[in-house]
Amino acid sequence: MAIGEWPWITQYPDGTPVPRDDLPFFRVLRTGEPVFDAPLIYALHDGRTLRVRASAAPLRDAAGRMTTVVQTVEDVTERVRTEQALLASEEKLRHIAQAFPGAVYQFFLTPAGEMRFTYISEGVRELIGASPDEVVADFNVVWDMIVAEYRDLV
């Protein structure tokens, strides 16, 4: 590796290389404006990749002239992997729930007696004509459909 050569190639999240002038440090030098949490990929020469968030900001003297640029880089590789695994797991659950007739749901009853759905599948739309988002946002969408004399059984 030559002097001044970095041991990685910086890429945007879609994998395209970041031009030198668009790197957070150089953007601050060029514009004088801070850059916060720019999502980047460091493609290392050994084949590994790191997901990072880079921030850079100018430091100014009393006259307002930029004297220094401060940059931080946070390795978020594991966080991104965890988020991707969670999304894949949620998608798998959604497919399983859609395969069942009726509705699959997760119901929560607090010690204070508050009732709510934390999850309900798309099948609820066919059963009661309400979207899953409506039911999760407002338990009364379902509660009001229960005949009053039977509510004690719930």
PDB file of C-alpha atoms in Angstrom, residues 51 75-91:
ATOM      1  CA  ARG A  51     -20.944  -0.553   7.763  1.00  0.00           C
ATOM      2  CA  ASP A  75     -18.800   0.958  13.202  1.00  0.00           C
ATOM      3  CA  VAL A  76     -22.468  -0.095  12.957  1.00  0.00           C
ATOM      4  CA  THR A  77     -21.863  -3.390  11.151  1.00  0.00           C
ATOM      5  CA  GLU A  78     -23.360  -5.585  13.877  1.00  0.00           C
ATOM      6  CA  ARG A  79     -26.317  -3.238  14.385  1.00  0.00           C
ATOM      7  CA  VAL A  80     -27.099  -3.337  10.652  1.00  0.00           C
ATOM      8  CA  ARG A  81     -26.816  -7.157  10.621  1.00  0.00           C
ATOM      9  CA  THR A  82     -29.129  -7.380  13.632  1.00  0.00           C
ATOM     10  CA  GLU A  83     -31.666  -5.024  12.022  1.00  0.00           C
ATOM     11  CA  GLN A  84     -31.562  -7.029   8.781  1.00  0.00           C
ATOM     12  CA  ALA A  85     -32.067 -10.301  10.688  1.00  0.00           C
ATOM     13  CA  LEU A  86     -34.998  -8.779  12.586  1.00  0.00           C
ATOM     14  CA  LEU A  87     -36.623  -7.572   9.361  1.00  0.00           C
ATOM     15  CA  ALA A  88     -36.184 -11.020   7.784  1.00  0.00           C
ATOM     16  CA  SER A  89     -37.707 -12.654  10.863  1.00  0.00           C
ATOM     17  CA  GLU A  90     -40.669 -10.265  10.824  1.00  0.00           C
ATOM     18  CA  GLU A  91     -41.215 -10.971   7.122  1.00  0.00           C
TER      19      GLU A  91
END
